[in-house]
CSV table of C-alpha atoms in Angstrom, one decimal:
chain,number,residue,atom,x,y,z
A,1004,MET,CA,31.3,-20.2,33.1
A,1005,LYS,CA,31.6,-18.0,36.1
A,1006,TYR,CA,35.0,-19.1,37.8
A,1007,LYS,CA,37.1,-19.1,34.5
A,1008,LYS,CA,36.9,-15.5,34.9
A,1009,LEU,CA,39.2,-15.6,37.6
A,1010,ILE,CA,41.6,-18.0,36.6
A,1011,TYR,CA,42.4,-15.8,33.2
A,1012,PHE,CA,42.7,-12.6,35.4
A,1013,LEU,CA,44.8,-14.7,38.0
A,1014,PHE,CA,47.2,-16.1,35.3
A,1015,LEU,CA,47.5,-13.2,33.6
A,1016,VAL,CA,48.3,-11.2,36.8
A,1017,VAL,CA,50.3,-13.3,38.4
A,1018,PHE,CA,52.6,-14.0,34.8
A,1019,HIS,CA,53.0,-10.5,34.9
A,1020,SER,CA,54.1,-10.1,38.6
A,1021,VAL,CA,56.7,-12.8,38.0
A,1022,PHE,CA,59.0,-9.8,35.8
A,1023,ALA,CA,57.6,-6.9,37.1
A,1024,GLN,CA,58.0,-7.0,40.7
A,1025,ASN,CA,61.7,-6.6,40.2
A,1026,PRO,CA,63.2,-3.4,40.6
A,1027,ILE,CA,66.2,-3.1,39.3
A,1028,ASP,CA,65.8,-1.4,35.6
A,1029,ASN,CA,68.5,-3.2,33.8
A,1030,PHE,CA,66.7,-7.0,35.2
A,1031,LEU,CA,63.6,-5.4,33.1
A,1032,LYS,CA,65.7,-4.0,30.0
A,1033,PRO,CA,65.0,-6.9,27.0
A,1034,SER,CA,68.0,-8.5,26.2
A,1035,ASP,CA,69.9,-7.7,22.4
A,1036,SER,CA,70.2,-11.1,21.8
A,1037,LEU,CA,69.6,-14.7,23.1
A,1038,ASN,CA,69.6,-14.8,27.3
A,1039,LYS,CA,69.2,-18.3,27.7
A,1040,LYS,CA,69.6,-17.9,31.5
A,1041,ARG,CA,66.2,-16.1,31.2
A,1042,GLN,CA,64.6,-18.2,28.3
A,1043,ASN,CA,64.8,-20.7,30.5
A,1044,THR,CA,63.5,-19.0,33.3
A,1045,VAL,CA,60.7,-18.1,31.5
A,1046,ILE,CA,60.1,-21.8,30.3
A,1047,ILE,CA,60.0,-22.4,33.4
A,1048,SER,CA,57.8,-20.1,35.3
A,1049,GLU,CA,55.6,-21.0,32.4
A,1050,THR,CA,55.2,-24.3,33.1
A,1051,ILE,CA,55.1,-24.7,36.7
A,1052,LEU,CA,52.2,-21.7,36.8
A,1053,VAL,CA,50.2,-23.4,33.3
A,1054,SER,CA,50.7,-27.0,35.0
A,1055,GLY,CA,50.1,-25.8,38.8
A,1056,THR,CA,47.0,-23.8,37.8
A,1057,LEU,CA,45.6,-26.9,35.9
A,1058,ILE,CA,46.3,-29.1,38.6
A,1059,GLY,CA,44.7,-27.2,40.8
A,1060,LEU,CA,41.6,-26.0,38.8
A,1061,ASN,CA,41.0,-30.0,38.1
A,1062,GLN,CA,41.8,-30.9,41.9
A,1063,LEU,CA,39.9,-27.8,43.6
A,1064,TRP,CA,37.0,-27.5,41.2
A,1065,TYR,CA,36.5,-30.5,38.6
A,1066,ALA,CA,36.8,-33.3,41.3
A,1067,ASP,CA,34.1,-32.3,43.4
A,1068,TYR,CA,32.1,-32.8,40.2
A,1069,PRO,CA,31.4,-36.3,38.2
A,1070,ARG,CA,33.2,-37.0,34.8
A,1071,SER,CA,32.2,-38.4,31.5
A,1072,SER,CA,33.3,-38.8,28.2
A,1073,PHE,CA,34.6,-35.9,26.5
A,1074,HIS,CA,32.0,-34.3,24.9
A,1075,PHE,CA,31.1,-30.4,23.5
A,1076,ILE,CA,28.3,-28.0,24.7
A,1077,ASN,CA,26.7,-25.4,22.4
A,1078,ASP,CA,26.2,-22.1,24.9
A,1079,ASN,CA,27.0,-19.3,22.1
A,1080,SER,CA,23.6,-17.9,22.9
A,1081,GLU,CA,24.2,-17.1,26.3
A,1082,TRP,CA,25.2,-13.7,27.9
A,1083,LEU,CA,25.0,-12.4,24.7
A,1084,GLN,CA,28.3,-13.6,23.8
A,1085,MET,CA,29.6,-11.4,26.9
A,1086,ASP,CA,31.5,-14.5,27.3
A,1087,LYS,CA,33.2,-14.6,24.0
A,1088,ALA,CA,34.2,-11.3,24.3
A,1089,GLY,CA,36.0,-12.3,26.9
A,1090,HIS,CA,37.7,-15.5,26.0
A,1091,LEU,CA,39.1,-13.9,23.1
A,1092,PHE,CA,40.7,-11.1,25.6
A,1093,SER,CA,42.3,-13.0,27.6
A,1094,SER,CA,43.9,-15.5,25.0
A,1095,TYR,CA,45.0,-12.2,23.5
A,1096,HIS,CA,47.0,-10.8,26.8
A,1097,ILE,CA,48.2,-14.4,27.7
A,1098,GLY,CA,49.5,-14.3,24.6
A,1099,ARG,CA,50.6,-11.1,24.6
A,1100,ALA,CA,52.9,-11.5,27.5
A,1101,GLY,CA,54.3,-14.8,27.0
A,1102,SER,CA,55.5,-12.8,23.5
A,1103,GLU,CA,56.5,-10.5,26.0
A,1104,MET,CA,58.3,-12.4,28.2
A,1105,LEU,CA,60.3,-14.3,25.4
A,1106,ARG,CA,61.1,-10.6,24.1
A,1107,TRP,CA,63.0,-9.8,27.2
A,1108,SER,CA,64.4,-13.4,27.1
A,1109,GLY,CA,66.0,-11.6,23.6
A,1110,ALA,CA,64.2,-14.8,21.8
A,1111,SER,CA,63.5,-15.0,17.8
A,1112,LYS,CA,60.7,-13.0,16.6
A,1113,GLN,CA,59.5,-16.4,15.4
A,1114,LYS,CA,59.6,-18.1,18.8
A,1115,GLN,CA,57.9,-14.9,20.3
A,1116,LEU,CA,55.1,-15.4,18.1
A,1117,ILE,CA,54.7,-19.2,18.2
A,1118,TYR,CA,55.5,-20.5,21.6
A,1119,GLY,CA,55.0,-17.1,23.0
A,1120,ALA,CA,51.7,-15.9,22.0
A,1121,GLY,CA,50.1,-19.2,21.6
A,1122,LEU,CA,49.7,-19.4,25.5
A,1123,GLY,CA,47.2,-17.5,25.7
A,1124,PHE,CA,45.6,-20.4,23.5
A,1125,ALA,CA,47.1,-23.6,24.8
A,1126,PHE,CA,46.2,-22.7,28.4
A,1127,LEU,CA,42.5,-21.2,28.1
A,1128,THR,CA,41.9,-25.1,25.3
A,1129,ALA,CA,43.5,-27.1,28.4
A,1130,VAL,CA,40.3,-25.8,30.0
A,1131,GLU,CA,37.9,-26.4,27.8
A,1132,VAL,CA,39.4,-30.0,27.5
A,1133,LEU,CA,39.1,-30.1,31.4
A,1134,ASP,CA,35.7,-28.8,30.7
A,1135,GLY,CA,35.1,-31.9,28.3
A,1136,PHE,CA,35.6,-34.5,30.6
A,1137,SER,CA,33.3,-33.0,33.1
A,1138,SER,CA,29.2,-33.9,33.1
A,1139,GLN,CA,28.7,-30.8,34.4
A,1140,TRP,CA,29.3,-28.9,31.5
A,1141,GLY,CA,31.5,-29.6,28.4
A,1142,ALA,CA,33.6,-28.1,26.4
A,1143,SER,CA,32.6,-25.1,24.2
A,1144,MET,CA,33.4,-24.6,20.2
A,1145,GLY,CA,32.5,-21.1,20.9
A,1146,ASP,CA,34.5,-20.7,23.1
A,1147,VAL,CA,37.9,-22.1,21.1
A,1148,VAL,CA,36.9,-20.0,18.4
A,1149,ALA,CA,37.2,-17.5,21.0
A,1150,ASN,CA,40.4,-18.2,22.6
A,1151,ALA,CA,42.0,-18.5,18.7
A,1152,SER,CA,40.3,-15.1,17.4
A,1153,GLY,CA,42.6,-13.5,20.5
A,1154,THR,CA,45.2,-15.2,19.6
A,1155,ALA,CA,45.1,-14.6,15.7
A,1156,LEU,CA,44.7,-11.2,16.5
A,1157,TYR,CA,47.7,-10.3,18.8
A,1158,VAL,CA,49.9,-12.2,16.0
A,1159,SER,CA,48.2,-10.5,12.7
A,1160,GLN,CA,49.5,-7.6,13.9
A,1161,GLU,CA,52.9,-8.4,14.7
A,1162,LEU,CA,53.4,-9.8,10.9
A,1163,ILE,CA,51.2,-7.1,9.3
A,1164,TRP,CA,52.5,-4.1,11.7
A,1165,ASN,CA,55.5,-5.5,13.6
A,1166,GLU,CA,53.4,-3.7,16.5
A,1167,GLN,CA,49.9,-3.6,17.6
A,1168,ARG,CA,47.9,-1.2,16.9
A,1169,ILE,CA,44.9,-2.6,17.7
A,1170,THR,CA,44.0,-3.3,21.7
A,1171,PRO,CA,41.6,-5.2,23.7
A,1172,LYS,CA,40.7,-4.1,26.6
A,1173,PHE,CA,38.6,-4.1,30.0
A,1174,SER,CA,36.7,-1.8,31.7
A,1175,PHE,CA,33.7,-2.1,34.8
A,1176,HIS,CA,31.2,-0.7,35.6
A,1177,THR,CA,28.5,-2.0,39.2
A,1178,THR,CA,24.6,-2.4,37.7
A,1179,GLN,CA,21.8,-3.5,39.8
A,1180,TYR,CA,21.3,-7.3,38.3
A,1181,ALA,CA,24.3,-8.7,40.7
A,1182,SER,CA,21.7,-8.1,44.3
A,1183,TYR,CA,19.7,-10.4,42.2
A,1184,ARG,CA,21.4,-13.3,42.3
A,1185,PRO,CA,24.9,-12.8,44.0
A,1186,ASP,CA,25.8,-16.2,44.4
A,1187,VAL,CA,26.2,-15.9,40.5
A,1188,LEU,CA,27.2,-12.2,39.6
A,1189,GLY,CA,28.7,-12.1,43.2
A,1190,ASN,CA,28.7,-10.5,46.2
A,1191,THR,CA,31.5,-8.0,46.7
A,1192,ILE,CA,32.9,-5.9,43.8
A,1193,THR,CA,35.2,-7.9,43.5
A,1194,GLU,CA,33.5,-10.5,42.7
A,1195,GLN,CA,31.2,-8.5,40.3
A,1196,ILE,CA,34.0,-7.3,38.4
A,1197,LEU,CA,34.9,-10.9,37.4
A,1198,LYS,CA,31.5,-12.6,37.0
A,1199,ASP,CA,29.1,-9.6,36.3
A,1200,TYR,CA,28.5,-9.3,32.6
A,1201,ASN,CA,26.2,-6.8,32.9
A,1202,GLY,CA,28.7,-4.2,34.0
A,1203,GLN,CA,31.7,-5.8,32.2
A,1204,THR,CA,32.6,-4.0,28.5
A,1205,TYR,CA,34.9,-4.6,26.3
A,1206,TRP,CA,36.8,-2.8,24.0
A,1207,LEU,CA,39.0,-2.8,20.9
A,1208,SER,CA,41.2,0.3,21.0
A,1209,VAL,CA,43.1,1.3,17.8
A,1210,ASN,CA,45.9,3.5,18.2
A,1211,LEU,CA,45.5,6.4,15.9
A,1212,TYR,CA,49.1,7.6,14.6
A,1213,SER,CA,49.7,3.5,14.1
A,1214,PHE,CA,47.4,4.2,11.2
A,1215,SER,CA,48.9,8.2,10.1
A,1216,LYS,CA,52.1,8.3,11.3
A,1217,GLY,CA,53.8,11.2,10.7
A,1218,SER,CA,50.4,13.4,11.6
A,1219,LYS,CA,49.9,15.5,14.5
A,1220,ILE,CA,48.0,12.9,16.7
A,1221,PRO,CA,49.4,12.0,20.0
A,1222,LYS,CA,50.8,8.5,19.7
A,1223,TRP,CA,49.2,7.8,22.7
A,1224,LEU,CA,46.0,8.5,21.6
A,1225,ASN,CA,43.2,6.2,20.9
A,1226,LEU,CA,39.6,5.5,19.7
A,1227,ALA,CA,38.2,2.4,21.6
A,1228,LEU,CA,34.8,0.8,20.0
A,1229,GLY,CA,33.3,-0.7,23.0
A,1230,TYR,CA,30.5,-3.8,23.4
A,1231,GLY,CA,28.6,-4.6,26.4
A,1232,ALA,CA,24.9,-5.8,26.8
A,1233,GLU,CA,22.4,-5.7,30.3
A,1234,GLY,CA,19.7,-6.9,32.1
A,1235,MET,CA,20.7,-11.2,31.9
A,1236,ILE,CA,20.2,-12.5,35.1
A,1237,THR,CA,21.0,-16.2,33.8
A,1238,GLY,CA,22.8,-17.6,30.8
A,1239,ASN,CA,19.5,-17.4,28.8
A,1240,LYS,CA,16.1,-15.6,28.9
A,1241,GLN,CA,14.0,-18.8,29.2
A,1242,ASN,CA,15.6,-19.9,32.5
A,1243,GLU,CA,15.0,-16.7,34.4
A,1244,THR,CA,11.9,-18.4,35.4
A,1245,LEU,CA,13.5,-21.1,37.6
A,1246,PHE,CA,14.2,-17.9,39.7
A,1247,LEU,CA,12.7,-15.5,41.7
A,1248,THR,CA,13.9,-12.3,39.8
A,1249,PRO,CA,12.8,-9.8,37.5
A,1250,ASN,CA,11.8,-9.8,34.2
A,1251,THR,CA,14.2,-7.7,32.9
A,1252,GLN,CA,14.7,-7.3,28.7
A,1253,ARG,CA,17.8,-8.0,27.8
A,1254,PHE,CA,19.7,-5.4,25.5
A,1255,ARG,CA,23.7,-5.4,23.3
A,1256,GLN,CA,25.2,-2.1,23.8
A,1257,PHE,CA,27.4,-0.2,21.2
A,1258,TYR,CA,30.1,2.8,22.5
A,1259,LEU,CA,32.1,5.1,20.7
A,1260,SER,CA,34.7,6.9,22.7
A,1261,PHE,CA,38.9,7.7,23.2
A,1262,ASP,CA,41.6,5.9,25.5
A,1263,ILE,CA,45.1,6.0,26.1
A,1264,ASP,CA,47.6,3.5,24.6
A,1265,LEU,CA,50.1,3.4,28.0
A,1266,THR,CA,52.8,1.8,25.8
A,1267,LYS,CA,52.7,4.5,23.7
A,1268,ILE,CA,53.9,6.7,26.6
A,1269,LYS,CA,57.6,7.7,26.2
A,1270,THR,CA,60.0,6.8,28.8
A,1271,LYS,CA,63.9,5.0,29.3
A,1272,SER,CA,62.4,3.1,32.9
A,1273,HIS,CA,61.9,-0.7,31.6
A,1274,LEU,CA,60.0,-0.4,35.2
A,1275,LEU,CA,57.6,1.7,34.3
A,1276,LYS,CA,57.3,0.2,30.7
A,1277,THR,CA,56.9,-3.3,32.2
A,1278,ILE,CA,54.0,-1.6,34.3
A,1279,PHE,CA,52.5,0.3,31.6
A,1280,SER,CA,52.1,-3.0,29.8
A,1281,VAL,CA,50.1,-4.6,32.8
A,1282,LEU,CA,47.7,-1.5,32.9
A,1283,ASN,CA,47.9,-1.3,28.9
A,1284,THR,CA,44.5,-4.1,29.4
A,1285,VAL,CA,42.2,-2.0,31.1
A,1286,LYS,CA,40.3,1.1,29.5
A,1287,ILE,CA,40.7,4.6,30.6
A,1288,PRO,CA,37.6,6.3,31.5
A,1289,ALA,CA,37.0,8.6,28.8
A,1290,PRO,CA,33.7,10.5,27.1
A,1291,THR,CA,31.6,8.1,25.5
A,1292,VAL,CA,28.7,7.4,23.8
A,1293,GLU,CA,26.7,4.4,23.6
A,1294,TYR,CA,23.9,3.5,21.4
A,1295,SER,CA,21.7,0.3,22.4
A,1296,PRO,CA,18.3,-0.5,21.2
A,1297,HIS,CA,16.7,-0.2,24.8
A,1298,SER,CA,17.8,3.1,25.2
A,1299,GLY,CA,19.1,4.9,22.2
A,1300,PHE,CA,21.9,7.2,21.9
A,1301,GLN,CA,23.2,8.1,24.4
A,1302,PHE,CA,26.0,10.6,26.1
A,1303,TYR,CA,28.5,10.1,29.5
A,1304,ALA,CA,31.5,12.3,30.6
A,1305,LEU,CA,33.4,9.7,31.8
A,1306,TYR,CA,32.0,6.1,31.3
A,1307,PHE,CA,34.3,3.6,33.1
């Protein structure tokens, strides 16, 4: 469902900005021990933001559609699974933000992973419950699995390596497809970033130095594996016959590119560290090789 991506994006931005906008570097420095005042600030902020978002979503969106008994739908074949990649990305980064906020408060590692990293899965699953009680949609088990995968990706790396070596990232470029169904794929570029799956690319950005410590590889250099898809006007190919749109061919795209892990850039400024943490959700444009069944191999000097 297209509106979800906007909700996830706003949630992540607001959640980070509560802390990132304070200019005092000492305030942003993580506490060496539990700071109950900070921990209460995190808990209250999370509660207000999560509750307010869910209540607002329920009143402003779901209230306009008929209710039903709770039910599931199977949408795993839609949008060539680009929406599922988006769920994994959102769950990972909301959980990462929750964990980092508890780290800032000096909370234990256990609390960071259970209550912080679990925030993404809990929030997105709550949205699935709202979907499940709407006759217009339905809860998606595929979405739930993708949400769990994003949380698991963060938690498992902390448990195994005590650091994040593989980071989901996002990039976007405009496409021709949005003009065919602007109500669904977006009118403005801002809407298209959130809605047009054809222009979205989801990446797993791997930090090379983390897997070869002691080498001369720059600590910030990453190798990124990307996934995208094009030719999609509707969720399923068979539904396109209902619209007066071109008969496009759907195809998957696979990418190999370089990237930068901004969190590995050395700085003593906790303000910059916070900014780098927020920006590290976005894949840096870089030379890229693409493979797709539609076009074979292609090379881009800079791919967005």
